[in-house]
Coordinates of C-alpha atoms and ligand atoms in Angstrom, one line a residue:
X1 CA 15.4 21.0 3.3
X2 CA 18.1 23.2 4.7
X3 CA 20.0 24.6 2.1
X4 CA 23.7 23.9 2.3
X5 CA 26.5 26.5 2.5
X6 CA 29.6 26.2 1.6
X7 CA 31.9 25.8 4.3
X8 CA 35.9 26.8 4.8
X9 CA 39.0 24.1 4.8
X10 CA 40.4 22.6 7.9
X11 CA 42.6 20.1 8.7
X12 CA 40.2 17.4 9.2
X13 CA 38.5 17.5 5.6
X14 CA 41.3 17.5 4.0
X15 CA 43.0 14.7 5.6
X16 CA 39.2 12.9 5.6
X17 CA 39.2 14.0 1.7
X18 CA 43.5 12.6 0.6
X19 CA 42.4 9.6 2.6
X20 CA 38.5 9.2 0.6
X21 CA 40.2 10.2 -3.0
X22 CA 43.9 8.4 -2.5
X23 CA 45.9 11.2 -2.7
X24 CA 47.8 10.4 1.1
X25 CA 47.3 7.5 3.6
X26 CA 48.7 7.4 6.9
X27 CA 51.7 4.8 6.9
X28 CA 51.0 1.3 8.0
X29 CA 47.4 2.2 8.4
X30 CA 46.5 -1.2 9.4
X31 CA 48.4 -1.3 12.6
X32 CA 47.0 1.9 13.5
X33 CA 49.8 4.0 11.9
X34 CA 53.2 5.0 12.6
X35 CA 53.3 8.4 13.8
X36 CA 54.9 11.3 11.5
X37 CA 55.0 8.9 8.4
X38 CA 52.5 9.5 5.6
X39 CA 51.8 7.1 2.5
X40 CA 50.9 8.7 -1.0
X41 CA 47.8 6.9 -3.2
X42 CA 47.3 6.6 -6.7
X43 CA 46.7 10.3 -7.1
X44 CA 48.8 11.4 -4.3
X45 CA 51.9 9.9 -6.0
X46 CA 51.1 11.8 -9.3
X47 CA 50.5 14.7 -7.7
X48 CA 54.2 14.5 -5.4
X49 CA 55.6 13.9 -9.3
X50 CA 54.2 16.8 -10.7
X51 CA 55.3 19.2 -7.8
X52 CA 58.7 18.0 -7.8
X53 CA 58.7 18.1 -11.9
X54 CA 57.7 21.4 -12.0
X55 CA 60.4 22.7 -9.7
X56 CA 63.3 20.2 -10.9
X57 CA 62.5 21.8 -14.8
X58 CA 62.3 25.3 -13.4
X59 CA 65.4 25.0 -11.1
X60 CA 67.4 22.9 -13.3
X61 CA 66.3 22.2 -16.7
X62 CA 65.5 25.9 -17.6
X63 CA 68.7 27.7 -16.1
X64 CA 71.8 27.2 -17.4
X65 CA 73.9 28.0 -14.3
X66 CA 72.7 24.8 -12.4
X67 CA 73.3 21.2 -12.1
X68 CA 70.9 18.7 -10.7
X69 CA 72.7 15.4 -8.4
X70 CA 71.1 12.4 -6.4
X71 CA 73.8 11.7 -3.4
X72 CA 73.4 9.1 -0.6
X73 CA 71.2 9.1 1.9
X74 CA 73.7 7.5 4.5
X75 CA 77.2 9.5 4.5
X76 CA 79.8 9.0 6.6
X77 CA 79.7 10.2 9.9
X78 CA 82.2 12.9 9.9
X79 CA 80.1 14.6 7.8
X80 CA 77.7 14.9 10.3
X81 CA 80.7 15.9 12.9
X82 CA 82.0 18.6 10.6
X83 CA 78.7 19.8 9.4
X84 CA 77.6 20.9 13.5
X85 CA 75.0 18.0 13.1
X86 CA 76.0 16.1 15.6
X87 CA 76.6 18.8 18.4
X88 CA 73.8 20.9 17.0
X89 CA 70.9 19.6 15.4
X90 CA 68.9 19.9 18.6
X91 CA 65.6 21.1 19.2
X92 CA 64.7 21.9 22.6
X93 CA 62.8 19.3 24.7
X94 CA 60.4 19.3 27.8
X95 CA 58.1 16.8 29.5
X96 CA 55.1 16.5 31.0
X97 CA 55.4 15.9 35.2
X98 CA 52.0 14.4 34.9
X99 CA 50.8 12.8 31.7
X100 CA 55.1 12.4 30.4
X101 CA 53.7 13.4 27.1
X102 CA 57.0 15.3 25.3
X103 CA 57.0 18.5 23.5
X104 CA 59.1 21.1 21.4
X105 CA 60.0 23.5 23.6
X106 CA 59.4 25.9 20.7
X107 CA 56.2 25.6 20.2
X108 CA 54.5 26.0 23.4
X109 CA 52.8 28.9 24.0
X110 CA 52.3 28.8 27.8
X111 CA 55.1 26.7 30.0
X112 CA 52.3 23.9 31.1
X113 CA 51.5 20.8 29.5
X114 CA 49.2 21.6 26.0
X115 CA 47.3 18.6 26.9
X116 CA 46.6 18.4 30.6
X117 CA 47.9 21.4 32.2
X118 CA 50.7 19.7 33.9
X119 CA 53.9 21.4 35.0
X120 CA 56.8 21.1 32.3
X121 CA 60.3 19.5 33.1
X122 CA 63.5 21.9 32.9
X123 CA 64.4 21.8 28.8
X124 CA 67.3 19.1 27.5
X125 CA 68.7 19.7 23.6
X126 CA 67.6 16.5 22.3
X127 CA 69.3 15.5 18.6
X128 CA 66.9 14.9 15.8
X129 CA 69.1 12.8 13.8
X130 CA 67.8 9.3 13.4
X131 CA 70.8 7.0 14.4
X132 CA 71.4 3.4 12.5
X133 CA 74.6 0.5 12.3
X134 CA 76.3 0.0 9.3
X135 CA 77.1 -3.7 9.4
X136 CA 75.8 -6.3 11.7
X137 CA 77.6 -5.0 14.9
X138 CA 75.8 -2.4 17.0
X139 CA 79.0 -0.4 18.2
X140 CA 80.0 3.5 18.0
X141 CA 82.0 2.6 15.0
X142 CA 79.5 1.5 13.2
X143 CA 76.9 4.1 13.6
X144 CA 75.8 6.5 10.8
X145 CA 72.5 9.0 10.4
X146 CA 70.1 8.9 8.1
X147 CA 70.4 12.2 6.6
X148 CA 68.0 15.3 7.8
X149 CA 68.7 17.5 4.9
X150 CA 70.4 16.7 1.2
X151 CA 72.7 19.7 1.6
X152 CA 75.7 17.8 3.1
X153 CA 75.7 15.5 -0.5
X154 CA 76.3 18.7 -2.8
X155 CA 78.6 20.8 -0.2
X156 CA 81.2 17.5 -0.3
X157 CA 80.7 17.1 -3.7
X158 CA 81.6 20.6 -4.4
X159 CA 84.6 19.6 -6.1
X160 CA 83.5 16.7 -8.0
X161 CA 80.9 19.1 -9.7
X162 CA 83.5 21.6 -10.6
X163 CA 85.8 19.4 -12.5
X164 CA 83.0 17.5 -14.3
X165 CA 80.3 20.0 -15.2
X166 CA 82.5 23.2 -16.5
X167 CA 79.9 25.5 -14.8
X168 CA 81.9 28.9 -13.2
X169 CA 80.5 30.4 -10.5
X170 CA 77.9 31.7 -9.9
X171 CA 76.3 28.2 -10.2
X172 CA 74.4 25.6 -8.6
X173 CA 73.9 22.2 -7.4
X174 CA 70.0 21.2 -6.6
X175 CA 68.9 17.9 -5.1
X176 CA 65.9 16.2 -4.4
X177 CA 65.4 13.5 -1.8
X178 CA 64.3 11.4 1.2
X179 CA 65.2 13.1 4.5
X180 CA 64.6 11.8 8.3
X181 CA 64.4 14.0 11.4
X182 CA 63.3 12.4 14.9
X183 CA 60.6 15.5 15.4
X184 CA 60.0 15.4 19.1
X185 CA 56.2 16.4 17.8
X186 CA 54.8 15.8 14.5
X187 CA 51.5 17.1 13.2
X188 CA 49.4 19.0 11.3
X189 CA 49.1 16.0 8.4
X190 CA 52.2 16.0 6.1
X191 CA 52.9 20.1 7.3
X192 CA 56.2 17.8 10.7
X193 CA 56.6 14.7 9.6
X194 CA 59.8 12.3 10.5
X195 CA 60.2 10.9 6.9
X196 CA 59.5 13.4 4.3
X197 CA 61.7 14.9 1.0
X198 CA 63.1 17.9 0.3
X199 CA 63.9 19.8 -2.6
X200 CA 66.7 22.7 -2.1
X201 CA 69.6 23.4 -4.0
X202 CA 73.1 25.3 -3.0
X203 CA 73.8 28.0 -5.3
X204 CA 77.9 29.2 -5.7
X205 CA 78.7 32.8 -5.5
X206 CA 81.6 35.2 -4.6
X207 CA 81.5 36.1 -1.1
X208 CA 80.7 39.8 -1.4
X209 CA 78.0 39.1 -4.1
X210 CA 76.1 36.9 -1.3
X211 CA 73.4 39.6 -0.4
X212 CA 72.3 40.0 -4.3
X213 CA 72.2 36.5 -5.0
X214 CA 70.0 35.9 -1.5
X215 CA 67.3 38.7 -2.5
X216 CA 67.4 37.7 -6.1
X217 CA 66.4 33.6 -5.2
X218 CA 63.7 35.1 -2.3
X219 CA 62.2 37.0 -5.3
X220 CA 62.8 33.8 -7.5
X221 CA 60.9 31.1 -5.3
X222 CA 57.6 33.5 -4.4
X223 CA 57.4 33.9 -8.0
X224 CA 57.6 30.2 -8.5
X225 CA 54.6 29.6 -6.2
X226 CA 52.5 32.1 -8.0
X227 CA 53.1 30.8 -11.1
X228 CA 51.7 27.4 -10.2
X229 CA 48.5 29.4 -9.1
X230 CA 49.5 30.0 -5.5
X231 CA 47.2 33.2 -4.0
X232 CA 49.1 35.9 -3.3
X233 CA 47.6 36.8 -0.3
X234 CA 48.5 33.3 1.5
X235 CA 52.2 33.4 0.9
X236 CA 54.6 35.7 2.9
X237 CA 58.4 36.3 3.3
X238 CA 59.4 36.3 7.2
X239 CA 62.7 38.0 7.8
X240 CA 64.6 35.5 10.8
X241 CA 65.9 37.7 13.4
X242 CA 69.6 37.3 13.8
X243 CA 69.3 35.4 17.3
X244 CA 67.0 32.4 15.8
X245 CA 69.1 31.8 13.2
X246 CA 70.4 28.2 12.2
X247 CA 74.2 27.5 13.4
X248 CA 75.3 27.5 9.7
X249 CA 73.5 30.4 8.7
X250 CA 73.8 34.5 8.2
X251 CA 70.7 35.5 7.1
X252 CA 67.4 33.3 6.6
X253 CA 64.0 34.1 5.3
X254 CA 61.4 31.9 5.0
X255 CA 58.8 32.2 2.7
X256 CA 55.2 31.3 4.8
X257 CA 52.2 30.1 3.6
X258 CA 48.7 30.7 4.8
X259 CA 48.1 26.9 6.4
X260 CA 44.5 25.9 8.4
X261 CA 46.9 25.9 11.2
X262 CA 48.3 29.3 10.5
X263 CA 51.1 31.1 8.8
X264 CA 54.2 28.8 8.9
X265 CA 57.1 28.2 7.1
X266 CA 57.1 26.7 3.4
X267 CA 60.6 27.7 2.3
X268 CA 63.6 28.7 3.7
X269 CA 66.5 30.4 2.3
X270 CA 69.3 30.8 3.8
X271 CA 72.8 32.7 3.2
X272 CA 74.9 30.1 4.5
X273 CA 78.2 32.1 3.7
X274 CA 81.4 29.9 3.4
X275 CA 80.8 28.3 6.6
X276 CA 79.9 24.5 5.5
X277 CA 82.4 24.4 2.5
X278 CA 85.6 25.8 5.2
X279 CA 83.7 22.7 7.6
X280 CA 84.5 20.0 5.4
X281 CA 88.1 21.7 4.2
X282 CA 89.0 21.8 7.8
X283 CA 88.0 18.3 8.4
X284 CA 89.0 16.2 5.2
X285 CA 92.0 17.9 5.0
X286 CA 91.2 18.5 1.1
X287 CA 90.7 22.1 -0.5
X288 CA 87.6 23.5 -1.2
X289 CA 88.8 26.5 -3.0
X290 CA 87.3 27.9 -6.3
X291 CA 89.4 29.0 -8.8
X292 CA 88.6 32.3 -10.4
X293 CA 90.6 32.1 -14.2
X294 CA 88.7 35.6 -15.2
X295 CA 89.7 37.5 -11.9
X296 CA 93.0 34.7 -11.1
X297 CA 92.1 34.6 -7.5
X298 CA 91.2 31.5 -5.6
X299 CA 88.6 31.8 -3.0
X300 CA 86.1 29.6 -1.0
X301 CA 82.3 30.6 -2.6
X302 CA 79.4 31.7 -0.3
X303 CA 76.5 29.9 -0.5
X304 CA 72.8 30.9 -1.1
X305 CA 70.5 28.1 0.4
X306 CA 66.7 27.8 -0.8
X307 CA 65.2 24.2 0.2
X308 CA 61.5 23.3 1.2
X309 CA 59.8 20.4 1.7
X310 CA 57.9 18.5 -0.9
X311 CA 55.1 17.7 1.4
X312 CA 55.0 21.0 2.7
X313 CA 54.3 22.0 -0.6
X314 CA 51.7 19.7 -1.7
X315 CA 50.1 20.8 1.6
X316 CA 50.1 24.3 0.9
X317 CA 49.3 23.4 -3.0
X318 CA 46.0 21.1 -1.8
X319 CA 45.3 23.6 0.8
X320 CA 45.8 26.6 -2.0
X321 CA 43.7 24.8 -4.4
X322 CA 40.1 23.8 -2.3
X323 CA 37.5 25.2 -2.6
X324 CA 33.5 24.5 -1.9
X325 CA 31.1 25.7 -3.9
X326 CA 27.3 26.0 -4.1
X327 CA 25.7 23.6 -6.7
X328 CA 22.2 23.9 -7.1
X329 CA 21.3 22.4 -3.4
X330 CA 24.4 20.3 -3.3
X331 CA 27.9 21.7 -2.2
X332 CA 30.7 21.2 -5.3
X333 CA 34.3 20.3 -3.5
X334 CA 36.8 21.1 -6.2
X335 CA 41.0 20.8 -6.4
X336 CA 41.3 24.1 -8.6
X337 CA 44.7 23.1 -9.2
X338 CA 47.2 24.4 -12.0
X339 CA 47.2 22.4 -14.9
X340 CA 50.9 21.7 -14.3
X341 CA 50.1 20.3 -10.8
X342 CA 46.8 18.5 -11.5
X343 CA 47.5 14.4 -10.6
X344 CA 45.1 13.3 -13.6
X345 CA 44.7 15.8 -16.7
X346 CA 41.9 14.5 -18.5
X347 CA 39.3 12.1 -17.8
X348 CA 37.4 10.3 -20.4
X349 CA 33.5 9.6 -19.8
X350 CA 31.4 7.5 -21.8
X351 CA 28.0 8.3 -21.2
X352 CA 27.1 4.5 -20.6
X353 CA 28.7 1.3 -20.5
X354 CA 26.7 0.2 -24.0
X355 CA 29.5 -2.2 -26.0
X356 CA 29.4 0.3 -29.2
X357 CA 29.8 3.4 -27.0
X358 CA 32.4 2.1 -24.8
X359 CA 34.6 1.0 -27.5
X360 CA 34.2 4.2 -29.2
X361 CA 35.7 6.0 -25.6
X362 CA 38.6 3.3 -24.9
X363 CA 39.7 4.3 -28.4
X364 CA 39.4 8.4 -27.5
X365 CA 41.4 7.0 -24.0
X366 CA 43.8 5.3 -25.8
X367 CA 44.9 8.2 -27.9
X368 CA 44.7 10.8 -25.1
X369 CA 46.8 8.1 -22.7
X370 CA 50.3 8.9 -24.4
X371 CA 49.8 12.4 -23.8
X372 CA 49.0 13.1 -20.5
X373 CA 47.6 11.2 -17.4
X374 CA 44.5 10.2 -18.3
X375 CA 41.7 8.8 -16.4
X376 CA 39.0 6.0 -18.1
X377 CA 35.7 5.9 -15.7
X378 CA 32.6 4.4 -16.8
X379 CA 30.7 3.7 -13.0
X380 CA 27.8 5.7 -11.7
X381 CA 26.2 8.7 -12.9
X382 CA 27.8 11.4 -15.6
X383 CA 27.2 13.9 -12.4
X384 CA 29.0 11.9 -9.6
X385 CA 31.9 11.1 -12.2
X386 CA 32.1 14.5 -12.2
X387 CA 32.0 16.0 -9.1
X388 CA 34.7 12.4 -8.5
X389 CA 36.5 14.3 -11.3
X390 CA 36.2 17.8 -9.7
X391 CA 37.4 16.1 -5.8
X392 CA 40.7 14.9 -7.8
X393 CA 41.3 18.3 -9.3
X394 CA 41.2 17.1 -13.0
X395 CA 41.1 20.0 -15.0
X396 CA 39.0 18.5 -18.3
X397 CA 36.2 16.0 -18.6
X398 CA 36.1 14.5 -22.0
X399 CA 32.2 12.7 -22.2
X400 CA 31.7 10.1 -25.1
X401 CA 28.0 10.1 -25.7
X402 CA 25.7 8.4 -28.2
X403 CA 25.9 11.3 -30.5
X404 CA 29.8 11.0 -30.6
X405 CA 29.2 7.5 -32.6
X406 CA 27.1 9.8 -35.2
X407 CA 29.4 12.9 -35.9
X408 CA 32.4 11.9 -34.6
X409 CA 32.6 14.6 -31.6
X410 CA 33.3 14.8 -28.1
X411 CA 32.3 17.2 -25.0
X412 CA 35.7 19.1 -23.2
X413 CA 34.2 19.8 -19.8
X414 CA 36.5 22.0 -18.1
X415 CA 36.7 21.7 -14.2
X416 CA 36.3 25.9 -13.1
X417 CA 33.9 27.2 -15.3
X418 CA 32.1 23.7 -16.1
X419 CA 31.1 24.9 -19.4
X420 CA 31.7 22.9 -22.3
X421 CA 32.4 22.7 -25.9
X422 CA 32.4 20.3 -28.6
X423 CA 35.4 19.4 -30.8
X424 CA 36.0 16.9 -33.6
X425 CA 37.4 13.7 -32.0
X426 CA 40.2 14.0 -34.1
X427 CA 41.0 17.4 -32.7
X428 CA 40.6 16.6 -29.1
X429 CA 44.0 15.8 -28.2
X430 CA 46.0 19.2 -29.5
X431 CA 42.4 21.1 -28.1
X432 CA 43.1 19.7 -24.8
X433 CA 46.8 20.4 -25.3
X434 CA 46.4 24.0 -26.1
X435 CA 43.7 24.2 -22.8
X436 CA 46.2 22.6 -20.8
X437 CA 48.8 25.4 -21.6
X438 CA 46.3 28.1 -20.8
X439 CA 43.8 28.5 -24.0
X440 CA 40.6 29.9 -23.2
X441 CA 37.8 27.1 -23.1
X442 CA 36.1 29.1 -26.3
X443 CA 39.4 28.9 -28.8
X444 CA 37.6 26.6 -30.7
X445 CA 39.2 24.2 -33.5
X446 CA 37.9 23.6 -36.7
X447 CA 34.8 22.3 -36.6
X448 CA 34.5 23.1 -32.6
X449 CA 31.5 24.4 -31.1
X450 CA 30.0 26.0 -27.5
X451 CA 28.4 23.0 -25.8
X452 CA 26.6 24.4 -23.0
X453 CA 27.4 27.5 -20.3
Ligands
GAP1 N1 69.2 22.4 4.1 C1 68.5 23.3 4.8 C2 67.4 22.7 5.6 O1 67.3 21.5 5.7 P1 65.3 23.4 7.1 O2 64.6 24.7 7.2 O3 65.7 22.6 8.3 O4 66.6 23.7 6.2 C3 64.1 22.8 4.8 O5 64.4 22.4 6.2 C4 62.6 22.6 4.5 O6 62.3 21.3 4.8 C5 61.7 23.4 5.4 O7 61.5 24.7 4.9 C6 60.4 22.6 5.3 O8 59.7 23.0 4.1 C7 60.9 21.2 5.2 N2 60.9 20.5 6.5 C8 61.7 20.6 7.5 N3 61.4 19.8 8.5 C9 60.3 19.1 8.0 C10 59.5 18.0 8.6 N4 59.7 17.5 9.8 N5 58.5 17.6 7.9 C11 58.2 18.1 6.6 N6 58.9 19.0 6.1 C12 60.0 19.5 6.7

């Protein structure tokens, strides 16, 4: 037999592999989908709450100079007017003479048709905002957007946050949340989606302090990534030049991530200077001015911007994490994803379905359970639970076997190295604790022992 080699992540095994495993489902799969919505599985969803927990706790619960807030997703229009939304959310738009398929001016390469050669038609700004009615009358009046970004909630409520929260500048306001954008192409799995969430956050300074505070949250956010096990080599800040920037902003770099489809943006940040808070003061007609009591001078802040997508991050955290590896003649497909990011923790094996044996492992499950998310599977073979185990990126397998029932012991299997140890039942929970926060395998507890390398 031909021996198999380990082969190198595209697009279509992983999308083949979230679909297989339940991480992500295209939306309303069973009318053939809806194009640029995505649907996350039982693991998927886990895996979305650990991303977003891990930045929400390093963003908001570990600083002292932020605030977290959940606004609306539908505002009120004039938010949208004053923000440059409305005149300027636009992404450049051609179609096809022949086939009258559309595309993003943007991305083209070549000016013909990507998918028959045709000839392109002039470009029109087309406005990504998706449009909806309040109220049961269709009518201008009535019309409101659902939001593309959560940035507008925290600019209006700039002043809300300052009498309520006692935080002096610099400070900031972070948000996560649904956001809709009418892409005139989606693609690349969850990478241009129309529905997806963001996570970004506004952060207060005084308006000659703007340039620090920008280099110090680029620095910041790559660090984030890397600490959640992202390789260095696949990440990389891209400086915008000053004639692609956005309409509100000064200076923008994105921090871009090594994709199957190539380097492409993960993160932006953005100095968005004074200009959205002056927006809404011009338009509402109500003050957005800080006041210094330290210096006594009033002033409108500048505003450092760092927002990415959620999905874009799971992507770039699935893509970051896959790997195939030679097993004996089989090929091993494993999620080697930080503890922290892993949907399921620990999964509990019982070596077979016999009544005294599986009793003995709901019990181990039902102590581990509280803890973390925890996994009980007792189908097929102890390998195929594992290599299961391995394809959802779980970083210990605990296996209940017959000789648990005599001394009370339990295998750790952990997902990288797959060596194993044996620990007193009783001492599986704060083992696997201590593992999760980083503990070498071999930090044995009391009674502990090396299993098998
Ligand atoms: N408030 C600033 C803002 O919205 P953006 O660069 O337009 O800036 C922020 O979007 C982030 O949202 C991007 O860096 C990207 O990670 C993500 N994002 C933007 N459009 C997206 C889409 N269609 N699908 C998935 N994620 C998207």
């Amino acid at each position: 037999m031909p021996e198999k080699k380990p082969g190198k992540l595209n697009m279509e095994k992983l999308v083949s592999l979230c679909q297989r495993r339940g991480f992500i489902f295209p939306s309303s799969d069973i009318y053939g989908g809806l194009s640029g919505c995505w649907d996350y599985g039982p693991v998927g969803i886990e895996l979305k709450r650990n991303v977003k927990e891990a930045w929400w706790r390093s963003i908001v619960q570990e600083r002292d100079d932020m605030v977290g807030m959940d606004t609306s997703i539908l505002m009120n229009s004039k938010v949208w007017e004053a923000s440059g939304h409305v005149t300027n959310f636009s992404d450049p738009l051609v179609e096809c003479k022949e086939c009258h398929l559309r595309w993003k001016a943007d991305d083209l390469k070549e000016n013909k048709c990507p998918s028959c050669g045709g000839a392109l038609t002039e470009e029109r700004m087309f406005n990504t905002m998706f449009k909806t009615f309040i109220g049961p009358v269709e009518e201008d009046a009535a019309v409101v957007y659902l939001r593309p970004e959560t940035a507008q909630g925290m600019f209006v409520n700039f002043q809300n946050i300052v009498s309520t929260s006692r935080k002096r500048i610099p400070f900031g306001i972070a948000q996560q949340g649904r956001s809709f954008r009418n892409e005139i192409t989606t693609g690349n799995f969850i990478f241009r989606s129309r529905e997806f969430e963001i996570m970004e956050f506004e952060y207060f300074v005084k308006p000659d302090t703007d340039a620090k505070w920008f280099d110090y949250w680029v620095e910041e956010r790559l660090n984030w990534y890397l600490k959640l096990g992202i390789k260095k080599e696949n990440l990389k800040p891209y400086e915008h030049p000053e004639e692609k920037l956005a309409h509100y902003a000064r200076s923008c770099t994105d921090i871009t991530y090594n994709y199957p489809h190539g380097w492409s943006e993960l993160e932006g940040i953005a100095n968005r200077t004074d200009f959205d808070l002056k927006q809404h003061a011009a338009a509402s007609g109500k003050s957005m001015e800080y006041f210094d009591d330290e210096n006594k001078e009033h002033y409108i802040p500048y505003i450092v911007e760092p927002s990415l997508g959620v999905d874009r991050a799971i992507l770039a955290f699935l893509c970051d994490a896959y790997e195939e590896e030679p097993d004996k003649d089989e090929i091993r497909v494993v999620f080697h994803f930080h503890p922290d990011i892993a949907p399921i923790k620990v999964a509990v094996l019982p070596l077979s379905r016999k009544e005294n044996l599986a009793a003995f492992a709901k019990d181990v499950y039902k102590t581990l359970r509280p803890c973390f998310t925890t996994q009980y599977d007792d189908t097929q073979s102890i390998g195929r639970r594992y290599r299961r185990q391995d394809e959802l990126g779980t970083p210990y397998c605990v296996t209940i076997d017959f000789q648990s029932l005599e001394d009370n012991m339990a295998t750790i299997r952990e997902r990288d190295s797959m060596k194993q140890i044996r620990v007193p039942v009783a001492a599986l929970k704060d083992t696997l604790l201590a593992k999760l926060a980083g503990e070498d395998l071999f930090v044995l507890p009391e009674g502990g022992q090396i299993w098998k390398e």
